[in-house]
Amino acid sequence: LGGSVFPKLNWSAPKDSAWISTSATLRCTTFSEIALLFRASDSLVHDLCHAYDSCQDKSSSRPHNFFLALRKWYPSLKPEMEFRCFVRNHKLIGISQREVTTFYPVLVEKKDDLLLQIQGFFNNCVRTKFELENYAFDIYVTNNERVKIVDFNTWGGFTLSLLFTWDELEHIHSEEEDDVEFRIVEDRCGVRPGLKTAVPYDYLDTSSGSGWDQFLRNADEELRQQSRSTEAGA
């Protein structure tokens, strides 16, 4: 690939399969690493087979074309500086810390300043230029306090609501233009499980009849056969 990349399809990145990577990240340097992440990702299977299932006016279950996007991998990016913003009726109503599996003290210290920066960016650069009425978008705040768009997401459906629930977001009624609810993980007790910490159930299931149970049975049987062969040869 000529360097390190972050792979994704039209909409989703295979964040739910990061557990299978040797680095526990989505950093890829070869096509085989990309293929491994994609094959293990339920998020991408949803995009490939059921992307439009939550749309009321759908004419098919999936897009006709798919695109593989390879973004340059930036190891210096700070996960605590990525946020998801929720827009309803063209108003920014909620902002959530994107990486909810970790408590970052710096966010508590800079919360008010970050809110002003994100609100200003939305009003000046997004609100009048993005036509949808309801949507979510991800942003990153750089070291020099510049705000950059990472991605846009659909409202509801399979877009993660993170520190909100979709029911909460549906019922937030903001009378004031600048009345935005900004949620971060306030302490270590507030961290939540995330896709990057998830593994398939089959990976943990060791009950009778499970994949691991069958694997261990086969391994024991093969070991017994090898022992018998060794004894017969002696």
PDB file of C-alpha atoms in Angstrom:
ATOM      1  CA  LEU A   1       0.000   0.000   0.000  1.00  0.00           C
ATOM      2  CA  GLY A   2       2.984   2.303   0.281  1.00  0.00           C
ATOM      3  CA  GLY A   3       2.205   3.313   3.855  1.00  0.00           C
ATOM      4  CA  SER A   4      -0.326   2.992   6.663  1.00  0.00           C
ATOM      5  CA  VAL A   5      -4.025   3.522   5.944  1.00  0.00           C
ATOM      6  CA  PHE A   6      -7.408   3.583   7.662  1.00  0.00           C
ATOM      7  CA  PRO A   7      -9.882   1.535   5.542  1.00  0.00           C
ATOM      8  CA  LYS A   8     -13.647   1.932   5.262  1.00  0.00           C
ATOM      9  CA  LEU A   9     -16.506   1.377   2.834  1.00  0.00           C
ATOM     10  CA  ASN A  10     -19.139   3.899   1.697  1.00  0.00           C
ATOM     11  CA  TRP A  11     -20.407   4.511   5.225  1.00  0.00           C
ATOM     12  CA  SER A  12     -18.867   2.341   7.899  1.00  0.00           C
ATOM     13  CA  ALA A  13     -15.389   1.477   9.065  1.00  0.00           C
ATOM     14  CA  PRO A  14     -14.758  -1.992  10.536  1.00  0.00           C
ATOM     15  CA  LYS A  15     -14.300  -0.710  14.093  1.00  0.00           C
ATOM     16  CA  ASP A  16     -16.077  -3.748  15.514  1.00  0.00           C
ATOM     17  CA  SER A  17     -13.323  -6.018  14.177  1.00  0.00           C
ATOM     18  CA  ALA A  18     -10.336  -4.100  15.569  1.00  0.00           C
ATOM     19  CA  TRP A  19      -9.989  -6.890  18.145  1.00  0.00           C
ATOM     20  CA  ILE A  20      -8.720  -9.236  15.436  1.00  0.00           C
ATOM     21  CA  SER A  21      -5.887  -6.916  14.394  1.00  0.00           C
ATOM     22  CA  THR A  22      -2.425  -7.501  15.854  1.00  0.00           C
ATOM     23  CA  SER A  23      -2.307  -3.821  16.849  1.00  0.00           C
ATOM     24  CA  ALA A  24      -5.941  -3.687  18.083  1.00  0.00           C
ATOM     25  CA  THR A  25      -6.440  -0.727  15.732  1.00  0.00           C
ATOM     26  CA  LEU A  26      -7.638  -0.230  12.153  1.00  0.00           C
ATOM     27  CA  ARG A  27      -4.140   0.590  10.914  1.00  0.00           C
ATOM     28  CA  CYS A  28      -3.374  -1.440   7.780  1.00  0.00           C
ATOM     29  CA  THR A  29      -0.253  -1.687   5.645  1.00  0.00           C
ATOM     30  CA  THR A  30      -1.282  -4.558   3.342  1.00  0.00           C
ATOM     31  CA  PHE A  31      -4.433  -5.575   1.501  1.00  0.00           C
ATOM     32  CA  SER A  32      -4.567  -8.841   3.468  1.00  0.00           C
ATOM     33  CA  GLU A  33      -4.924  -6.834   6.697  1.00  0.00           C
ATOM     34  CA  ILE A  34      -7.795  -4.869   5.157  1.00  0.00           C
ATOM     35  CA  ALA A  35      -9.495  -8.072   4.000  1.00  0.00           C
ATOM     36  CA  LEU A  36      -9.144  -9.600   7.477  1.00  0.00           C
ATOM     37  CA  LEU A  37     -10.820  -6.603   9.137  1.00  0.00           C
ATOM     38  CA  PHE A  38     -13.614  -6.447   6.561  1.00  0.00           C
ATOM     39  CA  ARG A  39     -14.437 -10.149   6.746  1.00  0.00           C
ATOM     40  CA  ALA A  40     -14.705  -9.996  10.557  1.00  0.00           C
ATOM     41  CA  SER A  41     -16.903  -6.866  10.674  1.00  0.00           C
ATOM     42  CA  ASP A  42     -20.653  -7.065  11.296  1.00  0.00           C
ATOM     43  CA  SER A  43     -20.907  -3.330  10.573  1.00  0.00           C
ATOM     44  CA  LEU A  44     -19.717  -3.838   7.019  1.00  0.00           C
ATOM     45  CA  VAL A  45     -21.970  -6.855   6.526  1.00  0.00           C
ATOM     46  CA  HIS A  46     -24.868  -4.582   7.466  1.00  0.00           C
ATOM     47  CA  ASP A  47     -23.756  -1.989   4.906  1.00  0.00           C
ATOM     48  CA  LEU A  48     -23.339  -4.614   2.202  1.00  0.00           C
ATOM     49  CA  CYS A  49     -26.653  -6.378   2.787  1.00  0.00           C
ATOM     50  CA  HIS A  50     -29.038  -4.221   4.845  1.00  0.00           C
ATOM     51  CA  ALA A  51     -27.910  -0.603   4.513  1.00  0.00           C
ATOM     52  CA  TYR A  52     -31.380   0.743   3.681  1.00  0.00           C
ATOM     53  CA  ASP A  53     -33.476  -1.462   5.958  1.00  0.00           C
ATOM     54  CA  SER A  54     -34.346   1.408   8.320  1.00  0.00           C
ATOM     55  CA  CYS A  55     -35.423   3.742   5.479  1.00  0.00           C
ATOM     56  CA  GLN A  56     -39.174   4.077   5.027  1.00  0.00           C
ATOM     57  CA  ASP A  57     -38.933   4.867   1.305  1.00  0.00           C
ATOM     58  CA  LYS A  58     -36.356   2.226   0.417  1.00  0.00           C
ATOM     59  CA  SER A  59     -36.521   0.577  -2.998  1.00  0.00           C
ATOM     60  CA  SER A  60     -33.704  -1.863  -2.223  1.00  0.00           C
ATOM     61  CA  SER A  61     -31.833  -3.136   0.812  1.00  0.00           C
ATOM     62  CA  ARG A  62     -28.393  -1.962  -0.263  1.00  0.00           C
ATOM     63  CA  PRO A  63     -26.597   0.516  -2.537  1.00  0.00           C
ATOM     64  CA  HIS A  64     -25.857  -0.592  -6.078  1.00  0.00           C
ATOM     65  CA  ASN A  65     -22.210   0.423  -5.832  1.00  0.00           C
ATOM     66  CA  PHE A  66     -19.661   0.297  -3.054  1.00  0.00           C
ATOM     67  CA  PHE A  67     -16.407   2.165  -2.667  1.00  0.00           C
ATOM     68  CA  LEU A  68     -13.306   1.276  -0.709  1.00  0.00           C
ATOM     69  CA  ALA A  69     -11.845   4.390   0.894  1.00  0.00           C
ATOM     70  CA  LEU A  70      -8.265   4.312   2.157  1.00  0.00           C
ATOM     71  CA  ARG A  71      -7.472   7.269   4.361  1.00  0.00           C
ATOM     72  CA  LYS A  72      -3.989   8.138   5.490  1.00  0.00           C
ATOM     73  CA  TRP A  73      -3.265   6.842   8.978  1.00  0.00           C
ATOM     74  CA  TYR A  74      -2.305   9.596  11.414  1.00  0.00           C
ATOM     75  CA  PRO A  75      -0.783   8.059  14.558  1.00  0.00           C
ATOM     76  CA  SER A  76      -0.665  11.476  16.225  1.00  0.00           C
ATOM     77  CA  LEU A  77      -4.451  11.921  16.297  1.00  0.00           C
ATOM     78  CA  LYS A  78      -5.860  12.088  19.806  1.00  0.00           C
ATOM     79  CA  PRO A  79      -9.044  10.015  20.265  1.00  0.00           C
ATOM     80  CA  GLU A  80     -10.272  12.340  23.012  1.00  0.00           C
ATOM     81  CA  MET A  81     -10.528  15.184  20.498  1.00  0.00           C
ATOM     82  CA  GLU A  82     -13.071  13.469  18.258  1.00  0.00           C
ATOM     83  CA  PHE A  83     -16.750  14.243  18.797  1.00  0.00           C
ATOM     84  CA  ARG A  84     -20.107  13.315  17.297  1.00  0.00           C
ATOM     85  CA  CYS A  85     -22.596  16.131  16.736  1.00  0.00           C
ATOM     86  CA  PHE A  86     -26.349  15.648  16.389  1.00  0.00           C
ATOM     87  CA  VAL A  87     -28.452  18.009  14.284  1.00  0.00           C
ATOM     88  CA  ARG A  88     -32.254  18.067  14.359  1.00  0.00           C
ATOM     89  CA  ASN A  89     -34.390  20.517  12.395  1.00  0.00           C
ATOM     90  CA  HIS A  90     -31.171  22.211  11.245  1.00  0.00           C
ATOM     91  CA  LYS A  91     -30.206  22.902  14.881  1.00  0.00           C
ATOM     92  CA  LEU A  92     -27.218  21.499  16.719  1.00  0.00           C
ATOM     93  CA  ILE A  93     -28.848  19.885  19.754  1.00  0.00           C
ATOM     94  CA  GLY A  94     -26.234  17.485  21.111  1.00  0.00           C
ATOM     95  CA  ILE A  95     -22.518  16.739  21.141  1.00  0.00           C
ATOM     96  CA  SER A  96     -20.970  13.548  22.474  1.00  0.00           C
ATOM     97  CA  GLN A  97     -17.446  12.431  23.156  1.00  0.00           C
ATOM     98  CA  ARG A  98     -16.690   9.929  20.372  1.00  0.00           C
ATOM     99  CA  GLU A  99     -14.412   7.555  22.298  1.00  0.00           C
ATOM    100  CA  VAL A 100     -16.649   6.600  25.228  1.00  0.00           C
ATOM    101  CA  THR A 101     -14.493   3.753  26.532  1.00  0.00           C
ATOM    102  CA  THR A 102     -12.009   6.062  28.263  1.00  0.00           C
ATOM    103  CA  PHE A 103     -12.066   8.925  30.752  1.00  0.00           C
ATOM    104  CA  TYR A 104     -10.008  11.918  29.599  1.00  0.00           C
ATOM    105  CA  PRO A 105      -9.450  14.561  32.329  1.00  0.00           C
ATOM    106  CA  VAL A 106      -8.507  17.141  29.688  1.00  0.00           C
ATOM    107  CA  LEU A 107     -12.080  17.099  28.369  1.00  0.00           C
ATOM    108  CA  VAL A 108     -13.429  18.094  31.767  1.00  0.00           C
ATOM    109  CA  GLU A 109     -11.000  21.018  31.849  1.00  0.00           C
ATOM    110  CA  LYS A 110     -11.698  22.195  28.288  1.00  0.00           C
ATOM    111  CA  LYS A 111     -15.399  21.347  28.003  1.00  0.00           C
ATOM    112  CA  ASP A 112     -16.701  24.929  27.848  1.00  0.00           C
ATOM    113  CA  ASP A 113     -14.068  26.057  25.340  1.00  0.00           C
ATOM    114  CA  LEU A 114     -14.672  23.014  23.141  1.00  0.00           C
ATOM    115  CA  LEU A 115     -18.409  23.669  23.133  1.00  0.00           C
ATOM    116  CA  LEU A 116     -17.898  27.218  21.859  1.00  0.00           C
ATOM    117  CA  GLN A 117     -15.466  26.056  19.166  1.00  0.00           C
ATOM    118  CA  ILE A 118     -17.799  23.333  17.906  1.00  0.00           C
ATOM    119  CA  GLN A 119     -20.855  25.601  17.944  1.00  0.00           C
ATOM    120  CA  GLY A 120     -18.988  28.268  15.996  1.00  0.00           C
ATOM    121  CA  PHE A 121     -17.813  25.734  13.434  1.00  0.00           C
ATOM    122  CA  PHE A 122     -21.324  24.362  12.950  1.00  0.00           C
ATOM    123  CA  ASN A 123     -22.894  27.794  12.516  1.00  0.00           C
ATOM    124  CA  ASN A 124     -20.218  29.060  10.131  1.00  0.00           C
ATOM    125  CA  CYS A 125     -19.288  25.991   8.106  1.00  0.00           C
ATOM    126  CA  VAL A 126     -21.988  23.316   8.280  1.00  0.00           C
ATOM    127  CA  ARG A 127     -25.451  24.655   8.998  1.00  0.00           C
ATOM    128  CA  THR A 128     -25.953  26.647   5.805  1.00  0.00           C
ATOM    129  CA  LYS A 129     -24.075  24.238   3.551  1.00  0.00           C
ATOM    130  CA  PHE A 130     -25.480  20.817   4.445  1.00  0.00           C
ATOM    131  CA  GLU A 131     -29.015  20.409   3.160  1.00  0.00           C
ATOM    132  CA  LEU A 132     -30.380  17.575   5.298  1.00  0.00           C
ATOM    133  CA  GLU A 133     -32.664  18.529   8.156  1.00  0.00           C
ATOM    134  CA  ASN A 134     -31.651  15.757  10.561  1.00  0.00           C
ATOM    135  CA  TYR A 135     -28.216  14.139  10.633  1.00  0.00           C
ATOM    136  CA  ALA A 136     -25.102  13.485  12.682  1.00  0.00           C
ATOM    137  CA  PHE A 137     -21.523  14.357  11.867  1.00  0.00           C
ATOM    138  CA  ASP A 138     -18.131  13.599  13.379  1.00  0.00           C
ATOM    139  CA  ILE A 139     -15.459  16.217  13.921  1.00  0.00           C
ATOM    140  CA  TYR A 140     -11.907  16.425  15.186  1.00  0.00           C
ATOM    141  CA  VAL A 141     -10.427  19.361  17.107  1.00  0.00           C
ATOM    142  CA  THR A 142      -6.749  19.886  16.336  1.00  0.00           C
ATOM    143  CA  ASN A 143      -3.997  21.097  18.648  1.00  0.00           C
ATOM    144  CA  ASN A 144      -4.310  24.608  17.230  1.00  0.00           C
ATOM    145  CA  GLU A 145      -8.064  24.565  17.972  1.00  0.00           C
ATOM    146  CA  ARG A 146      -9.183  24.111  14.385  1.00  0.00           C
ATOM    147  CA  VAL A 147     -12.243  21.937  13.804  1.00  0.00           C
ATOM    148  CA  LYS A 148     -12.200  19.440  10.940  1.00  0.00           C
ATOM    149  CA  ILE A 149     -15.019  17.252   9.615  1.00  0.00           C
ATOM    150  CA  VAL A 150     -14.352  13.522   9.750  1.00  0.00           C
ATOM    151  CA  ASP A 151     -17.632  12.117   8.452  1.00  0.00           C
ATOM    152  CA  PHE A 152     -21.390  12.584   8.115  1.00  0.00           C
ATOM    153  CA  ASN A 153     -23.897  10.015   9.387  1.00  0.00           C
ATOM    154  CA  THR A 154     -27.601   9.370   9.045  1.00  0.00           C
ATOM    155  CA  TRP A 155     -29.995  10.347  11.824  1.00  0.00           C
ATOM    156  CA  GLY A 156     -31.068   7.346  13.900  1.00  0.00           C
ATOM    157  CA  GLY A 157     -30.977   3.870  12.462  1.00  0.00           C
ATOM    158  CA  PHE A 158     -27.607   2.241  12.938  1.00  0.00           C
ATOM    159  CA  THR A 159     -25.675   5.418  13.761  1.00  0.00           C
ATOM    160  CA  LEU A 160     -24.329   5.125  17.312  1.00  0.00           C
ATOM    161  CA  SER A 161     -25.836   7.685  19.686  1.00  0.00           C
ATOM    162  CA  LEU A 162     -22.892   7.224  22.096  1.00  0.00           C
ATOM    163  CA  LEU A 163     -23.546   9.088  25.393  1.00  0.00           C
ATOM    164  CA  PHE A 164     -27.141   9.829  24.372  1.00  0.00           C
ATOM    165  CA  THR A 165     -30.013   7.557  23.448  1.00  0.00           C
ATOM    166  CA  TRP A 166     -31.940   8.140  20.255  1.00  0.00           C
ATOM    167  CA  ASP A 167     -35.092   8.574  22.304  1.00  0.00           C
ATOM    168  CA  GLU A 168     -33.413  11.408  24.212  1.00  0.00           C
ATOM    169  CA  LEU A 169     -32.272  13.054  21.008  1.00  0.00           C
ATOM    170  CA  GLU A 170     -35.736  12.785  19.473  1.00  0.00           C
ATOM    171  CA  HIS A 171     -37.252  14.630  22.437  1.00  0.00           C
ATOM    172  CA  ILE A 172     -34.696  17.375  22.949  1.00  0.00           C
ATOM    173  CA  HIS A 173     -36.464  20.646  22.204  1.00  0.00           C
ATOM    174  CA  SER A 174     -34.098  23.588  22.122  1.00  0.00           C
ATOM    175  CA  GLU A 175     -35.706  27.017  22.235  1.00  0.00           C
ATOM    176  CA  GLU A 176     -32.383  28.851  22.238  1.00  0.00           C
ATOM    177  CA  GLU A 177     -30.056  28.691  19.242  1.00  0.00           C
ATOM    178  CA  ASP A 178     -27.015  28.140  21.456  1.00  0.00           C
ATOM    179  CA  ASP A 179     -28.649  25.658  23.839  1.00  0.00           C
ATOM    180  CA  VAL A 180     -26.632  22.511  23.107  1.00  0.00           C
ATOM    181  CA  GLU A 181     -26.185  19.530  25.404  1.00  0.00           C
ATOM    182  CA  PHE A 182     -22.526  18.490  25.458  1.00  0.00           C
ATOM    183  CA  ARG A 183     -21.830  15.114  27.040  1.00  0.00           C
ATOM    184  CA  ILE A 184     -18.446  13.702  27.971  1.00  0.00           C
ATOM    185  CA  VAL A 185     -17.285  10.929  30.283  1.00  0.00           C
ATOM    186  CA  GLU A 186     -17.034  12.939  33.498  1.00  0.00           C
ATOM    187  CA  ASP A 187     -15.145  10.332  35.567  1.00  0.00           C
ATOM    188  CA  ARG A 188     -13.771   6.801  35.399  1.00  0.00           C
ATOM    189  CA  CYS A 189     -17.087   5.358  36.550  1.00  0.00           C
ATOM    190  CA  GLY A 190     -18.763   6.757  33.451  1.00  0.00           C
ATOM    191  CA  VAL A 191     -16.822   4.819  30.814  1.00  0.00           C
ATOM    192  CA  ARG A 192     -18.838   2.551  28.550  1.00  0.00           C
ATOM    193  CA  PRO A 193     -18.053  -0.545  26.527  1.00  0.00           C
ATOM    194  CA  GLY A 194     -17.396   0.134  22.881  1.00  0.00           C
ATOM    195  CA  LEU A 195     -16.947  -1.616  19.563  1.00  0.00           C
ATOM    196  CA  LYS A 196     -13.174  -1.686  19.915  1.00  0.00           C
ATOM    197  CA  THR A 197     -13.444  -3.723  23.118  1.00  0.00           C
ATOM    198  CA  ALA A 198     -15.961  -6.169  21.670  1.00  0.00           C
ATOM    199  CA  VAL A 199     -15.324  -9.675  20.414  1.00  0.00           C
ATOM    200  CA  PRO A 200     -17.775 -12.140  18.864  1.00  0.00           C
ATOM    201  CA  TYR A 201     -19.797 -14.212  21.309  1.00  0.00           C
ATOM    202  CA  ASP A 202     -18.400 -17.401  19.774  1.00  0.00           C
ATOM    203  CA  TYR A 203     -14.939 -16.197  20.760  1.00  0.00           C
ATOM    204  CA  LEU A 204     -15.894 -16.341  24.453  1.00  0.00           C
ATOM    205  CA  ASP A 205     -18.443 -19.157  24.481  1.00  0.00           C
ATOM    206  CA  THR A 206     -16.908 -22.365  25.856  1.00  0.00           C
ATOM    207  CA  SER A 207     -20.151 -24.165  26.675  1.00  0.00           C
ATOM    208  CA  SER A 208     -20.883 -27.689  25.489  1.00  0.00           C
ATOM    209  CA  GLY A 209     -21.391 -27.765  21.734  1.00  0.00           C
ATOM    210  CA  SER A 210     -19.708 -24.393  21.150  1.00  0.00           C
ATOM    211  CA  GLY A 211     -16.946 -23.836  18.637  1.00  0.00           C
ATOM    212  CA  TRP A 212     -14.300 -23.811  21.357  1.00  0.00           C
ATOM    213  CA  ASP A 213     -15.715 -27.021  22.861  1.00  0.00           C
ATOM    214  CA  GLN A 214     -15.543 -28.780  19.494  1.00  0.00           C
ATOM    215  CA  PHE A 215     -12.054 -27.431  18.870  1.00  0.00           C
ATOM    216  CA  LEU A 216     -10.788 -28.755  22.218  1.00  0.00           C
ATOM    217  CA  ARG A 217     -12.445 -32.132  21.627  1.00  0.00           C
ATOM    218  CA  ASN A 218     -10.767 -32.407  18.226  1.00  0.00           C
ATOM    219  CA  ALA A 219      -7.428 -31.372  19.720  1.00  0.00           C
ATOM    220  CA  ASP A 220      -7.732 -34.025  22.462  1.00  0.00           C
ATOM    221  CA  GLU A 221      -8.620 -36.691  19.920  1.00  0.00           C
ATOM    222  CA  GLU A 222      -5.687 -35.772  17.700  1.00  0.00           C
ATOM    223  CA  LEU A 223      -3.356 -35.845  20.707  1.00  0.00           C
ATOM    224  CA  ARG A 224      -4.594 -39.327  21.661  1.00  0.00           C
ATOM    225  CA  GLN A 225      -4.065 -40.563  18.098  1.00  0.00           C
ATOM    226  CA  GLN A 226      -0.529 -39.192  18.080  1.00  0.00           C
ATOM    227  CA  SER A 227       0.167 -40.886  21.423  1.00  0.00           C
ATOM    228  CA  ARG A 228      -1.120 -44.230  20.130  1.00  0.00           C
ATOM    229  CA  SER A 229       0.977 -43.887  16.972  1.00  0.00           C
ATOM    230  CA  THR A 230       4.071 -43.165  19.059  1.00  0.00           C
ATOM    231  CA  GLU A 231       3.442 -46.171  21.312  1.00  0.00           C
ATOM    232  CA  ALA A 232       2.856 -48.462  18.314  1.00  0.00           C
ATOM    233  CA  GLY A 233       6.099 -47.299  16.712  1.00  0.00           C
ATOM    234  CA  ALA A 234       8.026 -47.985  19.897  1.00  0.00           C
TER     235      ALA A 234
END
